[in-house]
Coordinates of C-alpha atoms in Angstrom, one line a residue:
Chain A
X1 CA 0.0 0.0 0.0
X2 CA 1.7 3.7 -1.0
X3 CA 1.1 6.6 1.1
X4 CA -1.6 7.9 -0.5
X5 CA -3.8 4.7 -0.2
X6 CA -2.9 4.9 3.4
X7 CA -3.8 7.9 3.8
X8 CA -7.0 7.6 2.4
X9 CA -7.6 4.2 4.1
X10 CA -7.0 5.9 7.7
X11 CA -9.5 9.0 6.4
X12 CA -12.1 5.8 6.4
X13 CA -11.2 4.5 9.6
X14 CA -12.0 7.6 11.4
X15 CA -15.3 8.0 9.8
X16 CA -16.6 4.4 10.3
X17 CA -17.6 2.8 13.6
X18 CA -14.8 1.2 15.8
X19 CA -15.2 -2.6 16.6
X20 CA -15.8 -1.4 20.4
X21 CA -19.3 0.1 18.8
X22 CA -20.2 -3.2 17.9
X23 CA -19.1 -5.4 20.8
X24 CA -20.9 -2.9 23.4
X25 CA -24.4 -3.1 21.0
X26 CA -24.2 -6.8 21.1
X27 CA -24.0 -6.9 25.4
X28 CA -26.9 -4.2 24.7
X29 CA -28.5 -6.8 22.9
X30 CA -28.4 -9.7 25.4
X31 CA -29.1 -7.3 28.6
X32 CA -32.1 -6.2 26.9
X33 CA -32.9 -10.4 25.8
X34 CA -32.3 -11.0 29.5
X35 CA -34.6 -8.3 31.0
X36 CA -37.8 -9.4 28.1
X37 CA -37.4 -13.3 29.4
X38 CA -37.3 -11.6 32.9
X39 CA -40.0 -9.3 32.9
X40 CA -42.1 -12.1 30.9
X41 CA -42.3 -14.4 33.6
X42 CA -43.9 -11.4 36.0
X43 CA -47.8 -10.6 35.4
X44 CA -47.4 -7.1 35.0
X45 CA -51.8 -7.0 34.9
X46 CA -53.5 -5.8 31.8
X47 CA -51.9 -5.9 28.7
X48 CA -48.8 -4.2 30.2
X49 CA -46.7 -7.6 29.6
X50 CA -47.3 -6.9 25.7
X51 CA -46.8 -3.5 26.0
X52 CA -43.0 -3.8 27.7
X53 CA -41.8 -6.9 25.6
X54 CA -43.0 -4.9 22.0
X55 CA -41.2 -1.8 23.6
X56 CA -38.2 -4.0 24.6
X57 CA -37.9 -5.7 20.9
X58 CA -38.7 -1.7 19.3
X59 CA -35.2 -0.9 21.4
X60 CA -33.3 -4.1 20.2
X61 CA -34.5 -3.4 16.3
X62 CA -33.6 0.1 16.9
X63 CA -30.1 -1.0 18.2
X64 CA -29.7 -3.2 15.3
X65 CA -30.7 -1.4 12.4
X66 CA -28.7 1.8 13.7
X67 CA -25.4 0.3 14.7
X68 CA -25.6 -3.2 12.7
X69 CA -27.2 -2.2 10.0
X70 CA -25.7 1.3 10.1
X71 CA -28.7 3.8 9.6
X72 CA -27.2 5.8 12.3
X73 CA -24.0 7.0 9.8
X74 CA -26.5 6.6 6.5
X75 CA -27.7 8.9 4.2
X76 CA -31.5 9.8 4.3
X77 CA -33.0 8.0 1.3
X78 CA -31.6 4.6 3.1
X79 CA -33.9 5.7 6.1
X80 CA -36.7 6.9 4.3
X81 CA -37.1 3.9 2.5
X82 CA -37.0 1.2 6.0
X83 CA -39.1 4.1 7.9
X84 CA -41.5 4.1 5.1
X85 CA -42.2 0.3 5.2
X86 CA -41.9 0.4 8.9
X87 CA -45.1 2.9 8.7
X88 CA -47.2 0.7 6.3
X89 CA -46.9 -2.3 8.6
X90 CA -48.2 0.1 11.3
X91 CA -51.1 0.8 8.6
X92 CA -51.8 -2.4 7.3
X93 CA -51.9 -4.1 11.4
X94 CA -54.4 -0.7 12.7
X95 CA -56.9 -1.5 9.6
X96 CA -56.9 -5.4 10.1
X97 CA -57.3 -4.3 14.4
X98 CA -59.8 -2.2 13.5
X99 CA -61.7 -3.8 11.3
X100 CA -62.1 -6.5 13.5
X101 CA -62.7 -4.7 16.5
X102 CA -65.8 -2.7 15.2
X103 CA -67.2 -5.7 13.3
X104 CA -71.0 -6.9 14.4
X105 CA -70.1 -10.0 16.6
X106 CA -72.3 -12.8 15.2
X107 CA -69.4 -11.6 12.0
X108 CA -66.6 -12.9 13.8
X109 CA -65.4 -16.6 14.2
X110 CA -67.2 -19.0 16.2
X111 CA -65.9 -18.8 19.9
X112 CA -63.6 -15.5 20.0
X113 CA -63.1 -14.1 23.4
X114 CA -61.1 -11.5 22.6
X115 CA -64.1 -9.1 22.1
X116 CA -67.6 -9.6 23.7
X117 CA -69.4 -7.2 22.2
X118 CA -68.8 -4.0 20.2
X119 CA -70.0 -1.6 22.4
X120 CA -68.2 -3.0 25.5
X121 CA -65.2 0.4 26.0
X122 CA -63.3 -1.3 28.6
X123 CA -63.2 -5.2 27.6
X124 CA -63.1 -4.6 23.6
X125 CA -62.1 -1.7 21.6
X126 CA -60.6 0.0 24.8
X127 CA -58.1 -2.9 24.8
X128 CA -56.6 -2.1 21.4
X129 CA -56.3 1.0 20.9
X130 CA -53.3 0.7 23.2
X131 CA -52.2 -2.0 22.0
X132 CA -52.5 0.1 18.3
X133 CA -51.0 3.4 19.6
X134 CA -48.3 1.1 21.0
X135 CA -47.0 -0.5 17.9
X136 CA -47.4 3.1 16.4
X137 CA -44.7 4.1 19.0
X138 CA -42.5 1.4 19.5
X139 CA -42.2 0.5 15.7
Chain B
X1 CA -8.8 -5.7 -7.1
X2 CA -10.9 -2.6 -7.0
X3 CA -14.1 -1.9 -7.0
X4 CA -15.5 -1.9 -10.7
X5 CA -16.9 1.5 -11.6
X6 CA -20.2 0.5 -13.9
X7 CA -20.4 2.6 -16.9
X8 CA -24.0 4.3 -16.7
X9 CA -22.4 6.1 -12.8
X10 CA -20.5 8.8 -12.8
X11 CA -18.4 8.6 -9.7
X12 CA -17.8 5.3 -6.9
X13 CA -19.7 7.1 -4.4
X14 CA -23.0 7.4 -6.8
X15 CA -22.3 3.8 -6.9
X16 CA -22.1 2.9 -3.9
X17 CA -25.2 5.1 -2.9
X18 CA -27.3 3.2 -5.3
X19 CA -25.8 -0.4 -4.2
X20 CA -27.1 0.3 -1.1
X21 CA -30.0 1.9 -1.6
X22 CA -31.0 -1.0 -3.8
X23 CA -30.7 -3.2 -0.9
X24 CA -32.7 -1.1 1.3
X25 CA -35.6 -1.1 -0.9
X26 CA -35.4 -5.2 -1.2
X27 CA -35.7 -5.3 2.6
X28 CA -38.5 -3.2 2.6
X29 CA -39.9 -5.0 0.4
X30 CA -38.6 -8.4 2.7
X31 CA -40.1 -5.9 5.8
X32 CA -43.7 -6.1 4.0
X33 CA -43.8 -10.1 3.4
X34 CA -43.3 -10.8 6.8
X35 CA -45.9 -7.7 8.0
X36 CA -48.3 -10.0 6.2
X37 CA -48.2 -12.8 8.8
X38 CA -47.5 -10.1 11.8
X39 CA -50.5 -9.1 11.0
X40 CA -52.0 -12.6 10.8
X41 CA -50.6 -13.3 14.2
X42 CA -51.9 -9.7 16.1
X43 CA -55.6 -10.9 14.5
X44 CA -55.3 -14.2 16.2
X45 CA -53.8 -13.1 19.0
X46 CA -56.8 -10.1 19.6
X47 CA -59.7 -12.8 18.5
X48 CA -58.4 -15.7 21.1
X49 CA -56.4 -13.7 23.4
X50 CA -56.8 -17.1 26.6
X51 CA -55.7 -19.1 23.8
X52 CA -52.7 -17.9 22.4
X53 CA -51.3 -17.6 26.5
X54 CA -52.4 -21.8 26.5
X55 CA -50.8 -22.6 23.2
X56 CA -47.7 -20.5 24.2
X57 CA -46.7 -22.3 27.3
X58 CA -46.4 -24.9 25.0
X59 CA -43.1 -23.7 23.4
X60 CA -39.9 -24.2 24.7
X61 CA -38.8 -20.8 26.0
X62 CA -35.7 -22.4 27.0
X63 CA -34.7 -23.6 23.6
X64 CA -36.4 -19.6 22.2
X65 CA -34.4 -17.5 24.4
X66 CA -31.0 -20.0 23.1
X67 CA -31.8 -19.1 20.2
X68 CA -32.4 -15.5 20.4
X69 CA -29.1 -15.1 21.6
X70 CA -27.1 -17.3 19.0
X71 CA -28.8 -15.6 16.3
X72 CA -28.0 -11.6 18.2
X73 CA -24.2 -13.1 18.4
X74 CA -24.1 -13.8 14.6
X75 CA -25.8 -10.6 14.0
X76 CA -22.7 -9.2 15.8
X77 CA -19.8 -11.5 13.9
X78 CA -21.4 -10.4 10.5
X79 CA -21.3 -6.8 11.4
X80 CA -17.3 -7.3 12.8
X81 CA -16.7 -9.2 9.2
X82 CA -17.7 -6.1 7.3
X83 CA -14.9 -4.1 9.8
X84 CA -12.6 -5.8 9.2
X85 CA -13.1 -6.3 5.3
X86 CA -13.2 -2.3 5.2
X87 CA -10.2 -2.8 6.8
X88 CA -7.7 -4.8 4.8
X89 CA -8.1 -7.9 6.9
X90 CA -10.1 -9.9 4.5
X91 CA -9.0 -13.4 5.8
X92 CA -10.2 -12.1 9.1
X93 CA -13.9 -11.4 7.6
X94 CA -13.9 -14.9 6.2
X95 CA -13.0 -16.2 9.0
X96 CA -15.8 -14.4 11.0
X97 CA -18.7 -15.4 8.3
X98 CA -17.9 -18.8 8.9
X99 CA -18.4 -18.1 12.6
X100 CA -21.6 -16.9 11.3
X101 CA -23.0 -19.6 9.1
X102 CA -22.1 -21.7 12.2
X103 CA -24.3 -20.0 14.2
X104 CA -27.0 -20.3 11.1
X105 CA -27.0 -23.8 11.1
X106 CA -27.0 -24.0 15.4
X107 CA -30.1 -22.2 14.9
X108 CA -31.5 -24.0 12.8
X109 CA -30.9 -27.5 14.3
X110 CA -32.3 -26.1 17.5
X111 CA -35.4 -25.2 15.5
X112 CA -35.4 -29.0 14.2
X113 CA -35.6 -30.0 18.0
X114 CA -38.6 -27.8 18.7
X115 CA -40.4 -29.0 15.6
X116 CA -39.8 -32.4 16.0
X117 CA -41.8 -32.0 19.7
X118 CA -44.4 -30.3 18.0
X119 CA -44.7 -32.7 15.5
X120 CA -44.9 -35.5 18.2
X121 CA -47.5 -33.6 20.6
X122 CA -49.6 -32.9 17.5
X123 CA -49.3 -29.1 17.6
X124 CA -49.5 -28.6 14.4
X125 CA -51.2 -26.2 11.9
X126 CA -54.8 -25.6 10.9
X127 CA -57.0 -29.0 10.6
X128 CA -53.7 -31.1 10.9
X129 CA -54.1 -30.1 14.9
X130 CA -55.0 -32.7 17.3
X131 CA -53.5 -32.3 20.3
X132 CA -54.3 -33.7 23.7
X133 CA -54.5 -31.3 26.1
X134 CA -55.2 -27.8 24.0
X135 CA -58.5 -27.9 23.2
X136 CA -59.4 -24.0 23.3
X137 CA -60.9 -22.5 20.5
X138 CA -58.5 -20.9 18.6
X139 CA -55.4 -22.9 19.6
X140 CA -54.9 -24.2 15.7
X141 CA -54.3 -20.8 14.9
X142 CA -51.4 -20.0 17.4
X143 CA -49.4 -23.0 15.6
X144 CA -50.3 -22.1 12.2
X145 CA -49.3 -19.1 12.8
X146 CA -46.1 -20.1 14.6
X147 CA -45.3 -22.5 12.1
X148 CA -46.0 -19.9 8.9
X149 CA -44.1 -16.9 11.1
X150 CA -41.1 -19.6 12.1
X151 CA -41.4 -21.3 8.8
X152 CA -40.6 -18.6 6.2
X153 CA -38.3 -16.8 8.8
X154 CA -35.9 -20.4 9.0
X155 CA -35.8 -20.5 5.2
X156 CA -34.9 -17.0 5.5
X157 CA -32.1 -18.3 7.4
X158 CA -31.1 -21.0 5.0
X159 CA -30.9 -18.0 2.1
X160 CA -28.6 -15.9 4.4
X161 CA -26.7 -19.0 5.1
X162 CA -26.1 -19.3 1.3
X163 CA -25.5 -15.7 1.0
X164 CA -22.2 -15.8 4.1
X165 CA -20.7 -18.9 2.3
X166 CA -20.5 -17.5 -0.7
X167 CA -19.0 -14.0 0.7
X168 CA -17.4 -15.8 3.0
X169 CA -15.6 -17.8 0.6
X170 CA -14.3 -14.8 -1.6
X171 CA -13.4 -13.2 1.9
X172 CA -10.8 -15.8 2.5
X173 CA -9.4 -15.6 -0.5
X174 CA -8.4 -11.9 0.0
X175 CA -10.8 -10.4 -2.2
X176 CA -12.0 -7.3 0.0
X177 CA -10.0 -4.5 1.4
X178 CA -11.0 -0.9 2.1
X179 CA -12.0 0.1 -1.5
X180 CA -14.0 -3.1 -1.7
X181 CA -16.0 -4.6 0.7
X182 CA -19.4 -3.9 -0.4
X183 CA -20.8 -7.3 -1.0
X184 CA -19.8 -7.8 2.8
X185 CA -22.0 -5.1 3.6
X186 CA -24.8 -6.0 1.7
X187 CA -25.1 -9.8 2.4
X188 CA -24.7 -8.7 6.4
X189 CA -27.4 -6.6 5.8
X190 CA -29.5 -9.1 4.6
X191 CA -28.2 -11.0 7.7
X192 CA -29.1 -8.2 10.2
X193 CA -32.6 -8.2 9.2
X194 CA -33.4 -12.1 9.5
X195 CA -32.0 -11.1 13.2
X196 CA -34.7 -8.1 13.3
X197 CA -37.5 -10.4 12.5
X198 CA -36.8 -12.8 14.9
X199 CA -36.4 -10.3 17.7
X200 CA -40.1 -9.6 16.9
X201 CA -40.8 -13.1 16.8
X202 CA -39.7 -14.2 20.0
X203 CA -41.4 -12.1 22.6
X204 CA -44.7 -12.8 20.1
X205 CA -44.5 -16.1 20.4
X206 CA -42.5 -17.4 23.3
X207 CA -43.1 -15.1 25.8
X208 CA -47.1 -14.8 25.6

């Protein structure tokens, strides 16, 4: 390698991420594996179980599309593009919910519990809502 | 040698942009196949929300959470390949998607284990379901569900597999260094997001 290529090779390492960056996302990684199987064998009450193991995976994804996947040192069509699909997965999940949830029951399979009755706020639609406005957050 | 400049860019870095880019909109696209059965399983899941806790504990979240973190751990050696491809060490990278594809085909036989169980215990999709002690409306869904979700994400697996051999391979032989290492890149991004899913995936279905 000639100076110049060395030059321009050590240019690149100071722009891209050290191996350190890596190592300390993938201890991230298994904390935050640990702390889901942890807080998963707790009843939280509710639907709060759901709510911290989707927030929990949001912050793994997060970590590894960022630092693995290097969004966090990309240009902005490479975002765009994964935030864009990110959103209509959030749109297609909140139609097929709330379809479902404001459906006449007799239109709904044989022997769901999930939702007694349409005009029930606290058992049926009040349930998932959250759980929607959730994945709206965490994704 | 180099990176080959294609005639219709104008400069490496336009190149480059597009390369990736490219790949970004293919995992979009790979984002939105799998959204699909997400979808499928948060349906399920609000219809027969008793059930899917039954049918859950039925899962190994021994063999899950093993998984989860062999899978996190390859995630990371793919991502140190492409450092030290950018870096001149290509032998290094080669060595590191072998470490990789190792960790592929761990996951995959611990998947083979589960399966087999569920096979056994006749937890098994749609009208093929007939096991003994799940008898709650609903249940065949949680394991067609889990067996589409699981299903498409293993083959998943097997592509990536195919994809770190074959980089793998040229890594060893030297071909990457700093001007070149965006087939590393690319193939450990295909990598990361087989990874992304299954971090979804196991909360979803292990830890009901």
């Amino acid at each position: 390698m000639d100076a110049n290529a060395a030059a321009a090779a050590d240019a690149k390492h100071h722009r891209s991420p050290s191996a350190g960056r890596y190592v300390a996302v993938w201890v991230a990684l298994l904390v935050l594996t640990a702390t889901t199987y942890l807080t998963a064998r707790v009843d939280l009450g509710g639907s709060w179980n759901l709510v911290v193991a989707l927030v929990i995976a949001a912050v793994k994804a997060s970590l590894v599309v960022l630092f693995f996947m290097h969004l966090w040192d990309s240009r902005g069509t490479n975002r765009l593009v994964f935030l864009v699909s990110v959103f209509f997965v959030i749109l297609l999940i909140a139609g097929v919910v709330g379809d479902m949830a404001t459906r006449f029951p007799l239109a709904r399979p044989p022997e769901a519990t999930g939702l007694t009755g349409a005009g029930e706020e606290p058992e049926g639609p009040g349930r998932d809502p959250a759980h929607g406005a959730q994945n709206q957050r965490v994704r | 040698m180099e990176a080959r400049l294609a005639h219709h860019f104008r400069a490496i870095e336009t190149q480059r942009h597009a390369e990736r880019l490219g790949m970004w909109l293919f995992l979009a696209t790979e984002v939105l196949l799998f959204a699909g059965l997400f979808c499928g399983y948060t349906l399920y899941r609000y219809l027969y929300p008793e059930t899917f806790k039954l049918a859950s504990a039925h899962l190994d979240v021994f063999l899950g959470t093993v998984n989860t973190v062999v899978l996190i751990s390859s995630s990371l050696t793919v991502a140190l390949a492409h450092h030290f491809a950018h870096r001149d060490r290509s032998r290094m990278a080669g060595v590191l998607l072998f470490v990789s594809v190792l960790a592929g085909l761990a996951f995959l036989g611990v998947k083979a284990v589960e399966y087999t169980h569920k096979f056994e215990e006749g937890l098994l999709p749609g009208r093929y379901f007939h096991a003994e002690g799940l008898t709650a409306p609903g249940a065949s869904m949680f394991f067609t569900v889990y067996f589409l979700t699981t299903g498409l994400h293993a083959f998943h697996v097997v592509v990536g597999m195919g994809v770190l051999v074959w980089i793998g391979v040229r890594a060893w032989r030297g071909e990457f260094h700093a001007n070149h290492s965006m087939p590393v890149e690319l193939g450990g991004l295909y990598w990361h997001l087989v990874d992304l899913v299954w971090i979804f995936l196991y909360p979803l279905l292990y830890l009901v």
